[in-house]
Coordinates of C-alpha atoms and ligand atoms in Angstrom, one line a residue:
Chain K
M208 CA -47.6 35.0 10.0
I209 CA -46.2 37.5 7.6
A210 CA -47.0 36.7 4.0
I211 CA -44.0 36.4 1.7
P212 CA -44.6 38.1 -1.6
P213 CA -44.6 36.0 -4.8
P214 CA -42.7 34.4 -6.2
F215 CA -40.7 34.0 -3.0
D216 CA -43.6 32.4 -1.2
L217 CA -42.6 29.3 -3.1
L218 CA -39.1 29.1 -1.6
P219 CA -39.8 27.4 1.8
T220 CA -41.3 24.4 0.0
L221 CA -38.5 24.3 -2.6
W222 CA -36.0 24.7 0.2
R223 CA -37.0 21.3 1.6
G224 CA -36.0 19.8 -1.7
V225 CA -32.6 21.6 -1.8
G226 CA -31.6 19.7 1.4
V227 CA -32.3 16.4 -0.4
T228 CA -30.4 17.5 -3.5
V229 CA -27.4 18.5 -1.5
Q230 CA -27.4 15.2 0.4
L231 CA -27.6 13.2 -2.8
T232 CA -24.7 15.2 -4.2
L233 CA -22.5 14.8 -1.2
F234 CA -23.1 11.1 -0.6
G235 CA -23.4 10.2 -4.3
S236 CA -20.1 11.9 -5.1
A237 CA -18.3 10.3 -2.2
L238 CA -19.5 6.9 -3.3
A239 CA -18.7 7.7 -7.0
F240 CA -15.1 8.7 -6.0
G241 CA -14.6 5.4 -4.2
V242 CA -16.1 3.4 -7.0
A243 CA -14.0 5.3 -9.5
L244 CA -10.8 4.5 -7.6
I245 CA -11.6 0.8 -7.3
I246 CA -12.8 0.3 -10.9
G247 CA -10.0 2.6 -12.2
F248 CA -7.3 0.5 -10.4
G249 CA -9.2 -2.7 -11.4
R250 CA -8.8 -1.8 -15.0
L251 CA -5.0 -1.4 -14.5
S252 CA -4.7 -4.7 -12.6
R253 CA -2.1 -7.2 -13.4
F254 CA -4.8 -9.9 -13.2
R255 CA -6.8 -10.4 -16.4
L256 CA -9.9 -11.4 -14.5
I257 CA -10.0 -8.3 -12.4
R258 CA -9.4 -6.1 -15.5
L259 CA -12.2 -7.9 -17.3
L260 CA -14.7 -7.5 -14.4
A261 CA -13.8 -3.8 -14.0
T262 CA -14.3 -3.2 -17.7
V263 CA -17.6 -5.0 -17.8
Y264 CA -18.8 -2.9 -14.9
M265 CA -17.7 0.3 -16.5
E266 CA -19.3 -0.5 -19.9
L267 CA -22.5 -1.7 -18.3
F268 CA -23.1 1.4 -16.3
R269 CA -22.0 3.8 -19.1
G270 CA -24.0 1.9 -21.7
T271 CA -27.3 2.1 -20.0
T272 CA -29.1 5.2 -18.9
L273 CA -29.1 6.6 -15.4
L274 CA -32.9 6.9 -15.3
V275 CA -33.5 3.2 -16.2
Q276 CA -30.9 2.2 -13.6
L277 CA -32.9 4.1 -11.0
F278 CA -36.1 2.5 -12.1
W279 CA -34.5 -0.9 -12.0
A280 CA -33.2 -0.4 -8.5
Y281 CA -36.5 1.0 -7.4
F282 CA -38.9 -1.4 -9.0
V283 CA -37.0 -4.6 -9.7
L284 CA -34.7 -5.0 -6.6
P285 CA -37.7 -5.4 -4.2
H286 CA -38.7 -8.5 -6.2
F287 CA -35.4 -10.0 -5.1
G288 CA -36.3 -9.1 -1.5
V289 CA -33.8 -6.2 -1.4
E290 CA -35.5 -3.1 0.1
F291 CA -33.8 0.3 0.2
T292 CA -35.1 3.7 1.0
E293 CA -35.5 6.1 -2.0
M294 CA -32.5 8.1 -0.6
Q295 CA -30.4 5.0 -0.5
I296 CA -31.3 4.0 -4.0
G297 CA -30.6 7.5 -5.2
V298 CA -27.1 7.6 -3.6
L299 CA -26.3 4.1 -4.7
V300 CA -27.3 4.5 -8.3
L301 CA -25.7 7.9 -8.7
G302 CA -22.5 6.7 -7.1
L303 CA -22.3 3.5 -9.1
N304 CA -23.1 5.3 -12.4
Y305 CA -20.9 8.4 -12.0
G306 CA -18.2 6.1 -10.5
A307 CA -18.1 4.2 -13.8
Y308 CA -17.3 7.5 -15.6
G309 CA -14.9 8.5 -12.9
S310 CA -13.0 5.2 -13.3
E311 CA -11.9 6.3 -16.8
I312 CA -10.5 9.5 -15.2
V313 CA -8.6 7.5 -12.6
R314 CA -7.2 5.2 -15.2
G315 CA -6.3 7.9 -17.7
S316 CA -4.5 10.0 -15.0
I317 CA -2.5 7.2 -13.7
L318 CA -1.4 6.2 -17.2
A319 CA -0.6 9.8 -17.9
V320 CA 2.2 9.9 -15.3
P321 CA 5.3 9.5 -17.5
N322 CA 7.1 6.1 -17.3
T323 CA 10.4 8.0 -16.6
Q324 CA 8.9 8.8 -13.1
I325 CA 8.5 5.1 -12.4
E326 CA 12.0 4.5 -13.6
A327 CA 13.3 7.2 -11.3
G328 CA 11.6 5.4 -8.4
I329 CA 13.1 2.1 -9.4
A330 CA 16.5 3.6 -9.6
L331 CA 16.0 4.7 -6.0
N332 CA 15.1 1.2 -5.1
M333 CA 11.5 2.0 -4.1
S334 CA 9.0 -0.8 -4.0
P335 CA 6.2 -1.0 -6.5
W336 CA 3.8 0.1 -3.8
Q337 CA 6.0 3.0 -2.7
I338 CA 6.2 4.1 -6.3
M339 CA 2.4 4.1 -6.7
R340 CA 1.8 5.8 -3.3
R341 CA 4.5 8.4 -3.4
I342 CA 5.2 9.1 -7.0
I343 CA 2.4 8.1 -9.3
L344 CA -0.7 8.8 -7.2
P345 CA 0.1 12.4 -6.1
Q346 CA 0.8 13.4 -9.7
A347 CA -2.2 11.5 -11.0
L348 CA -4.6 13.0 -8.3
L349 CA -3.6 16.5 -9.5
M350 CA -4.5 15.6 -13.0
M351 CA -7.8 14.1 -11.8
L352 CA -8.9 17.2 -10.1
P353 CA -10.3 19.2 -13.1
P354 CA -12.2 16.3 -14.7
F355 CA -13.5 15.1 -11.3
G356 CA -14.7 18.6 -10.7
N357 CA -16.7 18.5 -13.9
L358 CA -18.1 15.1 -13.0
L359 CA -19.2 16.5 -9.6
I360 CA -21.2 19.2 -11.3
E361 CA -22.7 16.7 -13.7
L362 CA -23.7 14.6 -10.7
L363 CA -25.3 17.5 -9.0
K364 CA -27.4 18.1 -12.1
G365 CA -28.0 14.4 -12.5
T366 CA -29.6 14.2 -9.1
A367 CA -32.7 15.8 -10.7
L368 CA -33.6 12.4 -12.1
V369 CA -34.2 10.9 -8.7
S370 CA -37.5 12.9 -8.6
M371 CA -38.7 10.1 -10.9
I372 CA -38.5 7.6 -8.1
T373 CA -40.5 10.0 -5.9
L374 CA -37.5 11.1 -3.9
A375 CA -38.5 14.6 -2.7
D376 CA -35.5 16.6 -4.1
L377 CA -35.6 20.1 -5.5
T378 CA -37.0 19.0 -8.9
F379 CA -39.6 16.8 -7.2
Q380 CA -40.8 19.7 -5.0
G381 CA -41.0 21.9 -8.1
T382 CA -43.2 19.4 -10.1
L383 CA -45.4 18.8 -7.0
M384 CA -46.0 22.5 -6.6
R385 CA -46.8 23.0 -10.2
V386 CA -49.6 20.5 -9.9
S387 CA -51.0 22.3 -6.9
T388 CA -50.5 25.9 -7.9
L389 CA -50.0 25.8 -11.7
R390 CA -47.4 28.6 -11.4
S391 CA -45.1 26.9 -13.8
L392 CA -43.1 30.0 -14.9
E393 CA -42.2 31.1 -11.4
I394 CA -41.6 27.6 -10.1
F395 CA -39.2 26.4 -12.7
S396 CA -37.4 29.7 -13.1
L397 CA -36.7 29.5 -9.4
V398 CA -35.7 25.9 -9.6
L399 CA -33.3 26.7 -12.4
I400 CA -31.8 29.6 -10.5
I401 CA -31.3 27.4 -7.4
Y402 CA -29.5 24.7 -9.3
F403 CA -27.3 27.4 -10.7
L404 CA -26.6 28.8 -7.3
L405 CA -25.6 25.4 -6.1
A406 CA -23.4 24.5 -9.1
Y407 CA -21.6 27.8 -9.7
P408 CA -20.0 28.3 -6.2
L409 CA -19.0 24.6 -6.4
T410 CA -17.3 25.3 -9.7
L411 CA -15.5 28.3 -8.2
A412 CA -14.5 26.4 -5.1
L413 CA -13.1 23.6 -7.2
R414 CA -11.1 25.9 -9.4
L415 CA -9.6 27.6 -6.3
F416 CA -8.7 24.2 -4.8
E417 CA -7.0 23.1 -8.1
R418 CA -5.0 26.2 -8.1
K419 CA -4.0 25.7 -4.5
M420 CA -2.9 22.1 -5.1
A421 CA -0.9 23.0 -8.2
E422 CA 1.1 25.7 -6.4
G423 CA 4.8 25.7 -7.2
R424 CA 4.6 22.9 -9.7
S425 CA 4.3 23.6 -13.3
Chain H
M190 CA 32.4 -4.6 -8.9
V191 CA 30.5 -5.0 -12.1
R192 CA 30.7 -7.9 -14.5
F193 CA 28.8 -8.4 -17.8
H194 CA 29.2 -11.9 -19.0
R195 CA 28.1 -12.7 -22.6
V196 CA 25.1 -10.3 -22.3
S197 CA 22.8 -9.8 -25.3
K198 CA 19.7 -7.8 -25.6
S199 CA 17.0 -7.8 -28.3
F200 CA 13.8 -5.8 -28.6
G201 CA 11.7 -8.2 -30.6
D202 CA 13.7 -9.0 -33.7
L203 CA 16.1 -6.1 -33.2
E204 CA 19.3 -7.2 -31.6
V205 CA 20.6 -4.1 -29.7
L206 CA 23.5 -5.5 -27.8
R207 CA 25.5 -8.6 -28.7
D208 CA 27.7 -10.7 -26.5
I209 CA 28.9 -7.9 -24.2
N210 CA 31.7 -8.8 -21.8
L211 CA 32.8 -6.1 -19.5
E212 CA 34.4 -6.0 -16.1
I213 CA 34.7 -3.0 -13.9
A214 CA 36.9 -2.9 -10.8
P215 CA 35.9 -1.2 -7.6
S216 CA 36.3 2.6 -7.7
E217 CA 37.1 2.4 -11.4
I218 CA 35.7 5.1 -13.7
V219 CA 34.6 3.9 -17.1
A220 CA 33.4 6.1 -19.8
I221 CA 31.2 4.6 -22.6
I222 CA 31.3 6.4 -25.9
G223 CA 29.7 5.6 -29.2
S224 CA 27.3 7.0 -31.7
S225 CA 23.6 7.4 -31.1
G226 CA 21.6 4.1 -31.3
S227 CA 24.7 2.0 -30.6
G228 CA 23.2 0.6 -27.4
K229 CA 24.8 2.6 -24.6
T230 CA 21.6 3.5 -22.8
T231 CA 20.4 -0.1 -23.0
L232 CA 23.6 -1.3 -21.5
V233 CA 23.3 0.9 -18.4
R234 CA 19.6 0.4 -18.1
M235 CA 20.1 -3.4 -17.8
L236 CA 22.5 -2.7 -14.9
M237 CA 19.8 -0.5 -13.3
T238 CA 17.3 -3.3 -13.7
L239 CA 15.2 -1.2 -16.0
E240 CA 15.7 -3.5 -18.9
K241 CA 16.1 -7.3 -18.8
P242 CA 18.9 -9.0 -20.7
T243 CA 17.8 -11.5 -23.3
S244 CA 20.8 -13.7 -22.4
G245 CA 23.9 -13.7 -20.3
T246 CA 24.5 -12.7 -16.7
I247 CA 25.3 -9.5 -14.9
E248 CA 27.0 -9.4 -11.5
V249 CA 27.2 -6.5 -9.1
D250 CA 29.5 -6.7 -6.2
G251 CA 29.8 -10.5 -6.4
E252 CA 26.0 -11.1 -6.7
L253 CA 24.1 -12.0 -9.8
L254 CA 21.6 -9.3 -10.7
W255 CA 19.0 -10.8 -12.9
H256 CA 19.4 -14.4 -11.6
K257 CA 19.8 -16.2 -8.4
K258 CA 21.2 -19.6 -7.5
E259 CA 18.8 -22.2 -6.4
N260 CA 20.2 -25.7 -5.8
G261 CA 23.2 -24.8 -7.9
R262 CA 21.0 -23.8 -10.8
L263 CA 20.4 -20.2 -12.1
V264 CA 16.8 -19.2 -11.9
P265 CA 15.3 -15.7 -12.8
A266 CA 15.5 -13.3 -9.9
D267 CA 12.3 -12.3 -8.1
E268 CA 11.4 -8.8 -6.9
K269 CA 13.0 -9.3 -3.5
H270 CA 16.3 -10.4 -5.0
L271 CA 16.3 -7.6 -7.5
R272 CA 15.7 -5.0 -4.8
K273 CA 18.6 -6.4 -2.7
V274 CA 21.1 -6.2 -5.5
R275 CA 19.7 -3.0 -7.0
S276 CA 20.4 -1.2 -3.7
K277 CA 24.1 -1.2 -4.8
V278 CA 23.3 0.7 -8.0
G279 CA 22.2 4.3 -8.6
M280 CA 21.5 6.1 -11.8
V281 CA 21.3 9.7 -13.1
F282 CA 19.2 10.1 -16.2
Q283 CA 19.5 12.3 -19.3
Q284 CA 16.2 14.1 -18.5
F285 CA 16.8 14.4 -14.7
N286 CA 13.4 12.8 -13.9
L287 CA 13.0 14.7 -10.6
F288 CA 9.7 14.3 -8.8
P289 CA 7.8 17.5 -9.9
H290 CA 5.3 17.4 -7.0
M291 CA 8.0 17.4 -4.3
K292 CA 10.3 20.3 -3.2
I293 CA 14.0 19.8 -3.8
L294 CA 14.7 18.7 -0.2
R295 CA 12.0 16.1 -0.3
N296 CA 13.2 14.8 -3.7
V297 CA 16.4 14.0 -1.9
T298 CA 15.0 12.7 1.4
E299 CA 12.2 10.6 0.1
A300 CA 14.1 7.4 -0.7
P301 CA 16.5 7.5 2.3
I302 CA 13.4 7.8 4.6
H303 CA 11.2 5.2 2.9
V304 CA 13.7 2.8 1.4
L305 CA 16.7 3.0 3.8
G306 CA 14.5 3.7 6.8
L307 CA 16.3 6.8 8.0
S308 CA 14.6 9.2 10.4
R309 CA 13.4 12.5 8.8
E310 CA 16.1 14.4 10.8
E311 CA 18.9 12.1 9.7
A312 CA 17.7 12.2 6.1
E313 CA 17.3 15.9 6.0
Q314 CA 20.7 16.5 7.5
E315 CA 22.4 14.4 5.0
A316 CA 20.3 15.7 2.1
I317 CA 21.2 19.3 3.0
S318 CA 24.9 18.6 3.2
M319 CA 24.7 16.8 -0.1
L320 CA 22.8 19.6 -1.8
E321 CA 25.3 22.1 -0.4
K322 CA 28.0 20.0 -1.9
V323 CA 26.5 20.3 -5.4
G324 CA 26.0 24.0 -4.8
L325 CA 22.2 24.0 -4.2
G326 CA 22.0 24.6 -0.4
D327 CA 19.8 27.6 -1.1
K328 CA 17.2 25.8 -3.2
L329 CA 15.8 23.4 -0.6
D330 CA 12.3 24.8 -0.7
A331 CA 12.1 25.3 -4.5
Y332 CA 10.2 23.0 -6.8
P333 CA 12.1 21.3 -9.7
S334 CA 10.2 23.4 -12.3
Q335 CA 11.7 26.5 -10.7
L336 CA 15.3 25.4 -11.3
S337 CA 17.5 25.5 -14.4
G338 CA 18.3 22.3 -16.2
G339 CA 21.8 22.3 -14.7
Q340 CA 20.5 22.8 -11.2
Q341 CA 17.9 20.0 -11.7
Q342 CA 20.6 17.6 -12.8
R343 CA 22.7 18.4 -9.8
V344 CA 19.7 17.7 -7.6
A345 CA 19.3 14.4 -9.4
I346 CA 22.9 13.6 -8.7
A347 CA 22.5 14.4 -5.0
R348 CA 19.3 12.3 -4.9
A349 CA 21.2 9.3 -6.2
L350 CA 24.2 9.8 -4.0
V351 CA 22.4 9.9 -0.7
M352 CA 21.4 6.3 -1.3
H353 CA 25.2 5.4 -1.2
P354 CA 25.3 3.1 -4.2
K355 CA 28.5 1.3 -4.9
V356 CA 28.0 1.8 -8.6
M357 CA 26.8 5.1 -10.1
L358 CA 25.5 5.2 -13.7
F359 CA 25.3 8.4 -15.6
D360 CA 23.5 8.3 -19.0
E361 CA 24.4 11.4 -21.0
V362 CA 23.6 13.6 -18.1
T363 CA 24.6 16.8 -19.9
S364 CA 23.0 16.1 -23.2
A365 CA 19.7 17.8 -22.4
L366 CA 21.4 20.9 -21.0
D367 CA 22.1 24.3 -22.6
P368 CA 25.8 24.5 -23.4
E369 CA 26.5 27.0 -20.7
L370 CA 25.1 24.7 -18.1
V371 CA 27.2 21.6 -19.0
G372 CA 30.2 22.7 -17.1
E373 CA 28.6 22.9 -13.6
V374 CA 27.3 19.4 -13.9
L375 CA 30.6 17.9 -15.2
Q376 CA 32.3 19.7 -12.3
V377 CA 30.1 17.8 -9.8
L378 CA 31.0 14.5 -11.6
K379 CA 34.6 15.3 -11.4
E380 CA 34.3 15.9 -7.6
I381 CA 32.6 12.5 -7.1
A382 CA 35.3 10.9 -9.2
A383 CA 38.1 12.6 -7.2
E384 CA 36.7 11.2 -4.0
G385 CA 37.4 7.8 -5.4
K386 CA 34.7 6.0 -3.3
T387 CA 32.3 5.2 -6.1
T388 CA 32.5 3.0 -9.1
M389 CA 31.3 5.1 -12.0
L390 CA 29.9 4.1 -15.4
I391 CA 29.5 7.3 -17.5
V392 CA 27.9 7.4 -20.9
T393 CA 29.0 10.6 -22.5
H394 CA 29.6 12.6 -25.6
E395 CA 32.0 15.0 -23.8
M396 CA 35.3 13.6 -25.0
D397 CA 37.5 16.0 -23.2
F398 CA 35.7 15.2 -19.9
A399 CA 35.9 11.5 -20.5
R400 CA 39.6 11.8 -21.2
E401 CA 40.2 13.7 -18.0
V402 CA 38.2 11.6 -15.5
A403 CA 38.0 8.1 -16.9
D404 CA 40.4 5.3 -16.1
R405 CA 39.1 3.4 -19.1
I406 CA 37.2 4.2 -22.3
V407 CA 34.8 1.7 -23.8
F408 CA 33.8 2.3 -27.4
I409 CA 30.5 0.7 -28.4
D410 CA 29.3 0.4 -32.0
G411 CA 26.4 -1.5 -33.4
G412 CA 25.7 -3.2 -30.1
R413 CA 29.2 -4.5 -29.6
I414 CA 32.2 -3.4 -27.6
L415 CA 34.7 -2.7 -30.4
E416 CA 37.6 -1.3 -28.4
E417 CA 38.5 -0.4 -24.9
G418 CA 41.5 1.0 -23.2
P419 CA 43.0 3.8 -21.2
P420 CA 42.0 7.3 -22.5
E421 CA 45.5 8.1 -23.8
Q422 CA 45.5 5.0 -25.9
L423 CA 42.0 5.1 -27.1
F424 CA 41.9 8.7 -28.0
G425 CA 45.6 9.0 -28.9
N426 CA 46.1 5.9 -30.9
P427 CA 42.8 4.0 -31.6
R428 CA 43.4 0.6 -33.1
N429 CA 40.0 0.0 -34.6
Q430 CA 39.1 1.6 -37.9
R431 CA 35.5 2.4 -36.6
T432 CA 36.8 4.0 -33.5
R433 CA 39.0 6.3 -35.6
E434 CA 36.1 7.2 -37.8
F435 CA 33.9 7.9 -34.8
L436 CA 36.4 10.1 -33.1
S437 CA 37.3 12.1 -36.3
R438 CA 33.6 12.5 -37.0
F439 CA 33.2 13.8 -33.5
R440 CA 36.0 16.3 -33.8
R441 CA 34.5 17.7 -36.9
T442 CA 31.0 18.2 -35.6
I443 CA 32.1 19.7 -32.2
Ligands
ADP1890 N1 12.3 -0.1 -25.6 C1 12.8 -0.2 -26.8 N2 12.1 -0.9 -27.7 C2 12.5 -1.1 -29.0 N3 13.7 -0.6 -29.4 C3 14.5 0.0 -28.5 C4 14.1 0.3 -27.2 N4 15.0 1.0 -26.5 C5 16.0 1.1 -27.4 N5 15.7 0.6 -28.6 C6 16.6 0.6 -29.8 O1 17.8 0.0 -29.4 C7 18.9 0.7 -30.1 C8 19.9 1.2 -29.0 O2 19.3 2.2 -28.3 P1 20.0 2.9 -27.1 O3 20.5 1.9 -26.1 O4 19.1 4.0 -26.6 O5 21.2 3.6 -27.8 P2 22.2 4.8 -27.4 O6 21.9 5.1 -26.0 O7 23.6 4.4 -27.7 O8 21.8 6.0 -28.3 C9 18.2 1.8 -30.9 O9 18.1 1.3 -32.2 C10 16.9 2.0 -30.3 O10 16.0 2.4 -31.3
MG1891 MG1 21.3 6.9 -25.1

């Protein structure tokens, strides 16, 4: 076997963690998006009870820290007989937590569509559902894109916390190797660079996507 | 075609319209004039079901708008009833209110397809001929933001017309336009009026235009109809002191 010169000899091990980090980001953000839509719409519901439940959910998840939520799911849930894998817990907690923040984006964007647009829909005799689906949502989604992009980057960086529940992501591999090799400088510099190399192209891609979606409209 | 019977409207403590009685015959063209804040917009918005009357009844084409009869009693209309009667009414707004995320053609086909149930081909065919009629046959693929105010307003008119409402409401449709763009929009209104198919209720500050196209002028002041009559009489020989004041103030400021 050909020896890889340092510090790159560390990469194969770190690489295994990257896969976990990417998976967490993908599934976590998918769940977060779904949760954001449900809670965001819930907070706009006609029904008081639904509004209340959605608000309680949002405040609970925003008012407690992600790390403790992870610990809670990891250490406490098994006492209730609920067993998840570390990956499932990571995705679940990330999705539920970032979804709570995302719900505010959903709610704000929907409210930001001017009332006059709704009135134009009524004047064309559209049903409330058609007005939501064909007039409000498309405009709201466009407004949601930039803040959701930011949230996605935040989530990617937030995945580092799952290393605390022994999920072998990029950060976890880094800390593990530090213990065995003591090459802290190299390890954590590489880890930083890898996170950046994941986040930055994502930022650029999101920006491109936004521009594509906004084409022709002002 | 339209009948307001003892209609009043308040916002909280503020009474905006008081005891409005107004009847409009089929194909009649009525212009509503009056100073800002007198309640003109509120009046047409009630007819478009955007604002609910505090008391009184409104009828469109023989059907109650905000009420329905149940065992001989009047009860508030539900969404289903509102949608049925609302289909007879269309409106053009001061600020156009086009859908910014749709191209022009789609702005005009969206409701015919999804509300009237037309096929895409039928809807597009009619939309294109309507857009050609208002002089915008070459803008089908543009977005609203790429059009001038006058062009946007003509799209808005086409968008309302393809729904074939029996009554069309126009609320100061030229007030948001640069002066040089007012003419092209008024021209379109005149053409619709000349066809004689649609009942029109036009809120406007364009007195010469009102005089030319309207069968009847209604002057509103402080939430009441103070005077109404044929244009020659109302402009030429207004009976009410307030009407005279309003008209002379208008001539001076224009
Ligand atoms: N949604 C509303 N809430 C409270 N007051 C309103 C509302 N809409 C209109 N008004 C008031 O009602 C009065 C009449 O308004 P409007 O019908 O717009 O008059 P016009 O169109 O003749 O200028 C004004 O005093 C206005 O401030
Ligand atoms: Mg007005």
